[in-house]
C-alpha positions as a LaTeX table, in Angstrom:
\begin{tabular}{lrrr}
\hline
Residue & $x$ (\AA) & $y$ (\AA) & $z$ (\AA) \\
\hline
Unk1 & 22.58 & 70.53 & $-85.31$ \\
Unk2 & 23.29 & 68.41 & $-81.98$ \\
Unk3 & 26.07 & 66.48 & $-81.61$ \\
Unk4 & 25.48 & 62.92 & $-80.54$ \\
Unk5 & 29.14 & 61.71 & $-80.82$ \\
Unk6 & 32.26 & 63.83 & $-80.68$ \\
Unk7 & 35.74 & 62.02 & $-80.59$ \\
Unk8 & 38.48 & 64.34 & $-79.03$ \\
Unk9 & 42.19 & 62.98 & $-80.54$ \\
Unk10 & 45.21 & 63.66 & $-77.78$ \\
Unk11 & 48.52 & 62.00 & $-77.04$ \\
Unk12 & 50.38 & 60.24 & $-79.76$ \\
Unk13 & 53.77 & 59.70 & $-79.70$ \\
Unk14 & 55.54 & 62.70 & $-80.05$ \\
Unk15 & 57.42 & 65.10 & $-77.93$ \\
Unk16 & 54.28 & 67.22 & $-77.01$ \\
Unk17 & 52.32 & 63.91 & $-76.14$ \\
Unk18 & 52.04 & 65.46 & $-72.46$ \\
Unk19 & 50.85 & 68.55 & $-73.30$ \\
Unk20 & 48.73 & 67.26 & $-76.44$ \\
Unk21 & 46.77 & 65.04 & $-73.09$ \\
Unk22 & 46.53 & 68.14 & $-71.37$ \\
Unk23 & 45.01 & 69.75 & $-74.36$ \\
Unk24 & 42.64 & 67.19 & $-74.90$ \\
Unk25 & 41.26 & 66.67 & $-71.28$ \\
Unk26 & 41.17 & 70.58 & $-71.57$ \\
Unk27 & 38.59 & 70.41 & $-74.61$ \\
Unk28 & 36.97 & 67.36 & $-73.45$ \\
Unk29 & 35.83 & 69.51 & $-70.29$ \\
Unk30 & 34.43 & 72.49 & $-71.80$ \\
Unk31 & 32.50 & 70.14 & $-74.17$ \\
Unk32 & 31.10 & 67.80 & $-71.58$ \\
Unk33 & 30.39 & 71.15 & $-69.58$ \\
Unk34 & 27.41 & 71.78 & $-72.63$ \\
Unk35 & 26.72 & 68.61 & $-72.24$ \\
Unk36 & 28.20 & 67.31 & $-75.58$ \\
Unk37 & 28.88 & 63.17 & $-75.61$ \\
Unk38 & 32.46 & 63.01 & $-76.02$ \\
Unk39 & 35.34 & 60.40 & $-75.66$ \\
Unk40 & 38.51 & 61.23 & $-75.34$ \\
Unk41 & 41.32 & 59.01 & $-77.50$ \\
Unk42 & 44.66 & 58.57 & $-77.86$ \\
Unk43 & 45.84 & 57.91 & $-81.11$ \\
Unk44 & 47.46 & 54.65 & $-80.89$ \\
Unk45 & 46.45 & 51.07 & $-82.56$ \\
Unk46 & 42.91 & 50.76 & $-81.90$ \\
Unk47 & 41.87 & 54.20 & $-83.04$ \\
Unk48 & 41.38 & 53.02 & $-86.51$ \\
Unk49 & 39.22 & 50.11 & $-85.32$ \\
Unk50 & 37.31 & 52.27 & $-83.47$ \\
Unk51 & 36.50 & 55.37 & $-85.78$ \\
Unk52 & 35.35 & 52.74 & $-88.60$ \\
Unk53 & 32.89 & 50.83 & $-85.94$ \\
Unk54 & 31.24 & 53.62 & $-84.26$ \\
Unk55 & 32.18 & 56.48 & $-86.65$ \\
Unk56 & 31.77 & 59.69 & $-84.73$ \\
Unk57 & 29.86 & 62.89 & $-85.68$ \\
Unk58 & 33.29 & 64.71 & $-86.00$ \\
Unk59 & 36.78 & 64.70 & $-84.51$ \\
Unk60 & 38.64 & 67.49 & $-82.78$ \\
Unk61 & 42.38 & 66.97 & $-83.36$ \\
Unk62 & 44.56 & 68.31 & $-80.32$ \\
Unk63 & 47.52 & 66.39 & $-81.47$ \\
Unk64 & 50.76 & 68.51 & $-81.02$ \\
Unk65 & 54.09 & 67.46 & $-82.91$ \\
Unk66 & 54.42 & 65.08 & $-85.44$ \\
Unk67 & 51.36 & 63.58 & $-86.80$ \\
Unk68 & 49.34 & 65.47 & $-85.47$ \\
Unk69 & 50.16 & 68.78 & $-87.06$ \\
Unk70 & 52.04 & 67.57 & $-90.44$ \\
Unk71 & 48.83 & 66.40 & $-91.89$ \\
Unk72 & 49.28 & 62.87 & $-91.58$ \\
Unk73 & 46.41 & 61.72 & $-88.91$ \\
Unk74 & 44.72 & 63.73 & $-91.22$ \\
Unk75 & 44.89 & 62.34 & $-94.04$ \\
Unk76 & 43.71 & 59.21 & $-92.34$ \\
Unk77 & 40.18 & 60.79 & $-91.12$ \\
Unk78 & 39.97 & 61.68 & $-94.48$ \\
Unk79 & 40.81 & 58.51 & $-95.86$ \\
Unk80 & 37.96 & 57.25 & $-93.00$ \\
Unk81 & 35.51 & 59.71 & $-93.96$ \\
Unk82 & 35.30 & 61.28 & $-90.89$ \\
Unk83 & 34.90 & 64.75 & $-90.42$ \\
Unk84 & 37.23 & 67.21 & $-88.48$ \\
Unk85 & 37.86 & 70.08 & $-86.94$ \\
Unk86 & 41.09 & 71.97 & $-88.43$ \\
Unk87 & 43.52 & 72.27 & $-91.62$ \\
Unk88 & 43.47 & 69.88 & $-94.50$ \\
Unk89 & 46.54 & 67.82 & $-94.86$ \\
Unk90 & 48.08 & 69.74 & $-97.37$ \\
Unk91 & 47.50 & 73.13 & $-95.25$ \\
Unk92 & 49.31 & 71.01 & $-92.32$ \\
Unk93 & 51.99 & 69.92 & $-93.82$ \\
Unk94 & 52.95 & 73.46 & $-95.76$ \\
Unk95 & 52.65 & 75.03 & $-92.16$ \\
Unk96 & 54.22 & 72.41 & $-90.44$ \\
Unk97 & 57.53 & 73.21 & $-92.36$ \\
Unk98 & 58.42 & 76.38 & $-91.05$ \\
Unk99 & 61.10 & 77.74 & $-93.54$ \\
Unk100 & 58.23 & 76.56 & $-96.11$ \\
Unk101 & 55.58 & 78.71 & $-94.10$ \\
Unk102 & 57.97 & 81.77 & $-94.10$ \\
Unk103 & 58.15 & 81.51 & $-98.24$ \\
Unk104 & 54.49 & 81.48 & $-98.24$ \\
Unk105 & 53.68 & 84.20 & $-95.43$ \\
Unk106 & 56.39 & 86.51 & $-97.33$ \\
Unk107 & 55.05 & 86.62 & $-100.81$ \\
Unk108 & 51.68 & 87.34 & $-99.10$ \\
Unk109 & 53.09 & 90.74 & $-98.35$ \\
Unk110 & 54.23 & 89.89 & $-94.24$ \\
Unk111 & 57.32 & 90.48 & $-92.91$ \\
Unk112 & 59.56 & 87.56 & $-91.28$ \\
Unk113 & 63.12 & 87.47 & $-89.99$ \\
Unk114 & 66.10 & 86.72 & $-92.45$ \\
Unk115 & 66.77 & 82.97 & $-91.91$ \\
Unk116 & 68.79 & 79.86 & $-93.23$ \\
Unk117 & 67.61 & 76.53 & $-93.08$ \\
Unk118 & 69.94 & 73.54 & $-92.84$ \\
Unk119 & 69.92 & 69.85 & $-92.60$ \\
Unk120 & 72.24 & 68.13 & $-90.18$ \\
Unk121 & 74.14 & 66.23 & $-92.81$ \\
Unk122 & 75.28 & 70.19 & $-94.47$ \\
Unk123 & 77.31 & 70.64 & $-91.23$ \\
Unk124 & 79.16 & 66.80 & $-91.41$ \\
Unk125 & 79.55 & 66.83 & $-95.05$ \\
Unk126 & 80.55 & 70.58 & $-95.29$ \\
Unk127 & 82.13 & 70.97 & $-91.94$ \\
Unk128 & 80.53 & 72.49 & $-88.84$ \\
Unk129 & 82.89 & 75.32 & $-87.65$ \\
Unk130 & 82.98 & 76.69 & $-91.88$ \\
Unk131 & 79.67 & 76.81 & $-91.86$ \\
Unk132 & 78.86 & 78.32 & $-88.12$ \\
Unk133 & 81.03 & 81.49 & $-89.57$ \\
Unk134 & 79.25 & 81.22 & $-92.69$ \\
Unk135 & 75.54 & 81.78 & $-91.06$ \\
Unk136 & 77.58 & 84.66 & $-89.08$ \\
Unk137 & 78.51 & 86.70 & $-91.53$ \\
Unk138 & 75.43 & 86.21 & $-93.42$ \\
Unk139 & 72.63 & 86.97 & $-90.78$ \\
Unk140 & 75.57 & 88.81 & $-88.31$ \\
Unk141 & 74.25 & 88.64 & $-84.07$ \\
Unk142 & 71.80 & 87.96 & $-82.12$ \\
Unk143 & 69.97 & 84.75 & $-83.95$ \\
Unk144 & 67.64 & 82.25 & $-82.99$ \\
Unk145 & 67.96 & 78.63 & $-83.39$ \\
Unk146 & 65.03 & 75.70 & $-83.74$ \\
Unk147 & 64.67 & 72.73 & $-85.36$ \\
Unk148 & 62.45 & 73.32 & $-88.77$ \\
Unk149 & 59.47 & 71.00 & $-87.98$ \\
Unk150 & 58.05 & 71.15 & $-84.09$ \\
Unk151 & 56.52 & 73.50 & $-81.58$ \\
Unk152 & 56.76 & 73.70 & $-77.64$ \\
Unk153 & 59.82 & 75.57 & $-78.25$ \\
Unk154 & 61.69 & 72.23 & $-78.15$ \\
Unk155 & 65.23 & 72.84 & $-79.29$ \\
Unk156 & 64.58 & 76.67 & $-79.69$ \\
Unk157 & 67.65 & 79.26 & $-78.04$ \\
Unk158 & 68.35 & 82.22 & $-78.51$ \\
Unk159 & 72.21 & 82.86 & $-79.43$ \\
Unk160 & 74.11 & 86.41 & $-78.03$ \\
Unk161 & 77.33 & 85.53 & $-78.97$ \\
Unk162 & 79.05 & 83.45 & $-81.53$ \\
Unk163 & 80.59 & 80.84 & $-78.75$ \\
Unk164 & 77.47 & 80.12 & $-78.13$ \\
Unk165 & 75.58 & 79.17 & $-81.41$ \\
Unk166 & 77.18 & 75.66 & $-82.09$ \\
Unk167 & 75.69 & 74.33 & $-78.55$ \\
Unk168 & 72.43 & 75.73 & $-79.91$ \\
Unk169 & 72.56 & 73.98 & $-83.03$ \\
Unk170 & 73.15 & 70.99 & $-81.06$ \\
Unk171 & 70.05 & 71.18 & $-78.73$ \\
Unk172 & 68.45 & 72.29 & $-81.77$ \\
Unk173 & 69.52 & 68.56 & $-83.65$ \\
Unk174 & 68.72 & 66.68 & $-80.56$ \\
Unk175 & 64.90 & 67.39 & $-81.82$ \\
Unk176 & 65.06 & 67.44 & $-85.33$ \\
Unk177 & 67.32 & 66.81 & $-88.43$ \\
Unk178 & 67.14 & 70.27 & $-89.70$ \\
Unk179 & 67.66 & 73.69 & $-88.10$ \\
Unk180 & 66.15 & 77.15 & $-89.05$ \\
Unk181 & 68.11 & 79.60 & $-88.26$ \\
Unk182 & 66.92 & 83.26 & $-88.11$ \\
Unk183 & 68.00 & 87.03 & $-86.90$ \\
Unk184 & 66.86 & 87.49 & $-83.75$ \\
Unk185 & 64.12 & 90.81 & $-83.84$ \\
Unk186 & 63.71 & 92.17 & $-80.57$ \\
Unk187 & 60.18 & 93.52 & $-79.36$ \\
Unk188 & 57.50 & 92.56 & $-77.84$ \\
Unk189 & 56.16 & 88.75 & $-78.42$ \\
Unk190 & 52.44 & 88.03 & $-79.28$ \\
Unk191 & 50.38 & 85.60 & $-80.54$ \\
Unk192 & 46.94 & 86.07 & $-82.53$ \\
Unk193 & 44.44 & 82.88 & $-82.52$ \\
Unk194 & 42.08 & 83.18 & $-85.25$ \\
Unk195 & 38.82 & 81.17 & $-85.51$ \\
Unk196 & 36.68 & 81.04 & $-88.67$ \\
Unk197 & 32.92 & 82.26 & $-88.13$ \\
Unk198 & 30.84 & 80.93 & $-90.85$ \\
Unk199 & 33.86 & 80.35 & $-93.03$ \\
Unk200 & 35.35 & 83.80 & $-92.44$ \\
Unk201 & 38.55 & 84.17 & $-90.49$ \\
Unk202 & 38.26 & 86.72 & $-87.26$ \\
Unk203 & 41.14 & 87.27 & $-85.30$ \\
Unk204 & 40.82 & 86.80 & $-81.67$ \\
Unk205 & 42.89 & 89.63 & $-78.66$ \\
Unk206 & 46.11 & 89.36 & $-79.25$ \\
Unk207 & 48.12 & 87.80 & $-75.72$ \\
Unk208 & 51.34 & 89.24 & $-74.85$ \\
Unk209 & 53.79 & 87.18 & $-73.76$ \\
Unk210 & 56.19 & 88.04 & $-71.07$ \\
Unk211 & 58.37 & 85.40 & $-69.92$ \\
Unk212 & 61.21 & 84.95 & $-67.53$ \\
Unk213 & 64.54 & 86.16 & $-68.41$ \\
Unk214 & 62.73 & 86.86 & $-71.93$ \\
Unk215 & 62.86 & 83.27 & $-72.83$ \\
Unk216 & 59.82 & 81.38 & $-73.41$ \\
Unk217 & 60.82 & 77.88 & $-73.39$ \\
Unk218 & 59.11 & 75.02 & $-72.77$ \\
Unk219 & 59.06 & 75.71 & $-68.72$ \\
Unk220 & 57.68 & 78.66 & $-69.30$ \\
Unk221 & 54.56 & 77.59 & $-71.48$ \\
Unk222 & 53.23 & 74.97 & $-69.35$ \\
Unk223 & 54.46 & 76.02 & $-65.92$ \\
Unk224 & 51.60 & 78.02 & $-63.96$ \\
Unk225 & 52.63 & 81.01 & $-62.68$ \\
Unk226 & 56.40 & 81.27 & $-64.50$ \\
Unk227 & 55.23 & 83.55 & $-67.46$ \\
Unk228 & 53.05 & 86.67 & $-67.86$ \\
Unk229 & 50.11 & 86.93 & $-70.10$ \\
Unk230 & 48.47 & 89.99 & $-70.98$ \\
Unk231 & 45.30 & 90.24 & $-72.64$ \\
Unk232 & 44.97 & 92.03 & $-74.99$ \\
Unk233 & 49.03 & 93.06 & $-75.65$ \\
Unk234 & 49.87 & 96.06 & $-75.05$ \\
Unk235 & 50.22 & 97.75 & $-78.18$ \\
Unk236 & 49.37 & 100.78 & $-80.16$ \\
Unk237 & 46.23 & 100.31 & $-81.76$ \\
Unk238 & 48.57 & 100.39 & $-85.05$ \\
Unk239 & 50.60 & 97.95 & $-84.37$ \\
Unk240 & 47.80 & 96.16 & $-82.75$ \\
Unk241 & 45.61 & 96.11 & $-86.31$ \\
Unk242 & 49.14 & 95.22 & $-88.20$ \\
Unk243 & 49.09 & 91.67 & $-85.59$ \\
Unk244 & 45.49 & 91.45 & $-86.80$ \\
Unk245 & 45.91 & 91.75 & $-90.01$ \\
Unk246 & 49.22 & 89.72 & $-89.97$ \\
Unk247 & 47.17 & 86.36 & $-88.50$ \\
Unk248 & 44.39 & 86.38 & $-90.65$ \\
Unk249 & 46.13 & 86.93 & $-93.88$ \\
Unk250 & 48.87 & 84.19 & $-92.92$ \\
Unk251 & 45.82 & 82.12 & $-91.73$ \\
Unk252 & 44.16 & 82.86 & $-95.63$ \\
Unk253 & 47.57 & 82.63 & $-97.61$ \\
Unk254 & 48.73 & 78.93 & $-95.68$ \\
Unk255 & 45.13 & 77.42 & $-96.58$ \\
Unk256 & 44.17 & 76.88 & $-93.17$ \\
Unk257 & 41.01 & 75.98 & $-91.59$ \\
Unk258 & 38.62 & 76.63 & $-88.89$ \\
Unk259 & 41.58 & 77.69 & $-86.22$ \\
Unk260 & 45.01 & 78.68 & $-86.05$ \\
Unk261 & 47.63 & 80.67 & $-84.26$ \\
Unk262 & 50.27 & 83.07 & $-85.53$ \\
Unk263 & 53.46 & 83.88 & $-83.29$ \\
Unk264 & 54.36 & 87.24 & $-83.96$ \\
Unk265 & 57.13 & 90.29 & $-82.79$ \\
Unk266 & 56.02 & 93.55 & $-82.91$ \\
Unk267 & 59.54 & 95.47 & $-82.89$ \\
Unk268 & 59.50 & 99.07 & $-81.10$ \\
Unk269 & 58.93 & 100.57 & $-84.40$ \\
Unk270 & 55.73 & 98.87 & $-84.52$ \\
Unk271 & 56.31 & 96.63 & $-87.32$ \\
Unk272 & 55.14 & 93.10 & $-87.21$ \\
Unk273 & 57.14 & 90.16 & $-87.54$ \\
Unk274 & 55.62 & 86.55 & $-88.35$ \\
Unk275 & 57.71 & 84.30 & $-86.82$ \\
Unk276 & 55.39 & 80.43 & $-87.41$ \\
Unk277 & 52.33 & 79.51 & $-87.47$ \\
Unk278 & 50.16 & 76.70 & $-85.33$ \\
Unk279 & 47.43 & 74.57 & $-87.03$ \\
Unk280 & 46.61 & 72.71 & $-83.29$ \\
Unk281 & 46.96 & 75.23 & $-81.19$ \\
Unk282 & 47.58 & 74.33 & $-77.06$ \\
Unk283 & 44.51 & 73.75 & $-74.81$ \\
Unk284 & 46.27 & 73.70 & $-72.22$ \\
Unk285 & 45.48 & 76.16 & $-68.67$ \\
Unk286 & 48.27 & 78.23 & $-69.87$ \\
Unk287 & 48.38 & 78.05 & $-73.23$ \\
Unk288 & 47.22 & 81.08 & $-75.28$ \\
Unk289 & 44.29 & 80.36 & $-77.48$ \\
Unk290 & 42.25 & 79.69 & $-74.85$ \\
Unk291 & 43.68 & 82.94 & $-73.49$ \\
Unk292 & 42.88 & 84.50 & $-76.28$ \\
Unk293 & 39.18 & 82.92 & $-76.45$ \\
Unk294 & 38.42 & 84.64 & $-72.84$ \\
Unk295 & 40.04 & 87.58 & $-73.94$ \\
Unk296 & 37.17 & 88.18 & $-76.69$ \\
Unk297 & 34.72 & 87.27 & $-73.77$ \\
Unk298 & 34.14 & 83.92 & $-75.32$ \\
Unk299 & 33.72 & 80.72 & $-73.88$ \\
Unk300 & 36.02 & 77.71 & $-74.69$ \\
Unk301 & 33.02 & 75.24 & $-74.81$ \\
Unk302 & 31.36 & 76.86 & $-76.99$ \\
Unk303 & 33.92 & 78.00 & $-79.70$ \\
Unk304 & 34.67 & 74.27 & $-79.50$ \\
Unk305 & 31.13 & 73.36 & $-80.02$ \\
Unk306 & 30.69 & 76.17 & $-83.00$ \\
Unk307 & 33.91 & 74.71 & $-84.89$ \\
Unk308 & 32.54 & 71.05 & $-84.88$ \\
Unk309 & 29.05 & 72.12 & $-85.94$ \\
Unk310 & 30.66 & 73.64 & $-88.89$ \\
Unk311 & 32.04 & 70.26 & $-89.65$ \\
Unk312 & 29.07 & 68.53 & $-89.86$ \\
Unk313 & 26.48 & 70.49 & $-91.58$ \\
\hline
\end{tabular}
């Protein structure tokens, strides 16, 4: 089928609006590139207006953040009639919630880090400094910190030594009312994109991840040139079919659609870690599912192209 409309949906109003635009003019290229009729929108108050007057043959949501990845502009296409490319709400909003994802992803048989999740208001009403030693004892040194909803690594830090931890669960609140706290697994860092191929999931190379200083913060996503990628990650071919395995079967088990991306660690041992999932996965120049998508000798375009088709047979 040809597509004779395709709406691309960037921006918004969250803390990834930037790279969210970056995303979209990303997959606005490649699609204008097969010469596909596409406009590129922003999701503010004439969208609506706009989708009902000249509905489009389908969308492709690049919103990152809020919104745009807890189901909510989703439910509106829905409500609109509009096909899309991507999760259901109620995929979004279970993988959205990270300590929610982790319950899911574990009874599926994966392995993630021992964690605590807690709202802001459990360290005011409880008291901060009882319950800092609290999630010490518990989950012991090194942890990771990040808020429980949002990607970008936006109030994510690792924490070496106990000092440390309550700044991190500040920069951690200064994105989010509730912080996930985990053991920190050492290893190497992956991610596995997986795109569905006639409604099966296939996982795409795994991309290594190899950032400054071994922190891969939000500088070192979207700066050119400040983190290495390495496609595919150099693994075993074990540990390399656990990753596999590991994506598509959180992919199945979180109800997702179409495409996603798992973050993973594989620790020296080999085992695999699943760390969270992404429903809108960066388009960015350096993000990693288009890394992954020329990795498998693919072309952006038309994996784009492929995924709205689907949408509108």
């Amino acid at each position: 089928m040809e597509l004779g409309h395709v709406v691309v949906l960037a921006g918004g109003l969250s803390y990834e609006r930037e790279v969210s635009l970056r995303s979209g003019r990303r997959v606005t290229d490649a699609l204008r590139a097969l010469d596909i009729p596409v406009e590129l929108r922003d999701a503010d108050a004439t969208l609506l207006d706009s989708l009902a007057e000249d509905p489009p043959d389908a969308v492709f949501p690049v919103l990152h953040g809020a919104a745009g990845e807890d189901g909510s502009i989703r439910d509106i296409l829905e409500l609109l009639g509009v096909p899309y490319v991507g999760a259901r709400p109620d995929a979004c909003r279970v993988s959205w919630d990270k300590p929610t994802a982790k319950s899911v992803v574990r009874r599926a048989g994966l392995r993630t880090p021992k964690s605590v999740a807690l709202p802001k208001e459990v360290f005011h009403d409880l008291g901060a400094s009882s319950v800092l030693e609290q999630i010490l004892k518990s989950l012991g040194l090194p942890l990771f910190v990040k808020p429980t909803r949002g990607g970008s690594a936006l109030g994510a830090s690792a924490v070496h030594d106990a000092a440390d931890l309550s700044a991190a669960m500040v920069g951690c609140f200064a994105y989010g009312d509730a912080a996930l706290v985990e053991q920190y697994v050492s290893g190497t860092e992956v991610a596995v994109s997986v795109i569905e191929r006639d409604g099966v999931p296939t996982a795409l190379p795994a991309v290594e991840i190899v950032a400054p200083g071994g922190r891969y913060d939000y500088t070192a996503r979207y700066d050119a040139g400040d983190t290495e990628f390495v496609t595919p990650a150099r693994l075993t071919p074990e540990a390399t079919a656990r990753a596999t395995e590991a994506a598509v079967t959180a992919h199945r088990a979180l109800g997702l659609r179409d495409l996603s991306r798992t973050d993973l660690i594989v620790s020296p041992d080999g085992e695999v870690h699943f760390l969270e999932v992404n429903v809108a996965p960066g388009m960015t120049e350096t993000s990693l599912f288009p890394r992954a998508i020329s990795g498998a000798d693919l072309d952006l375009g038309e994996v784009c192209r492929s995924l709205l088709t689907a949408r509108v047979r």
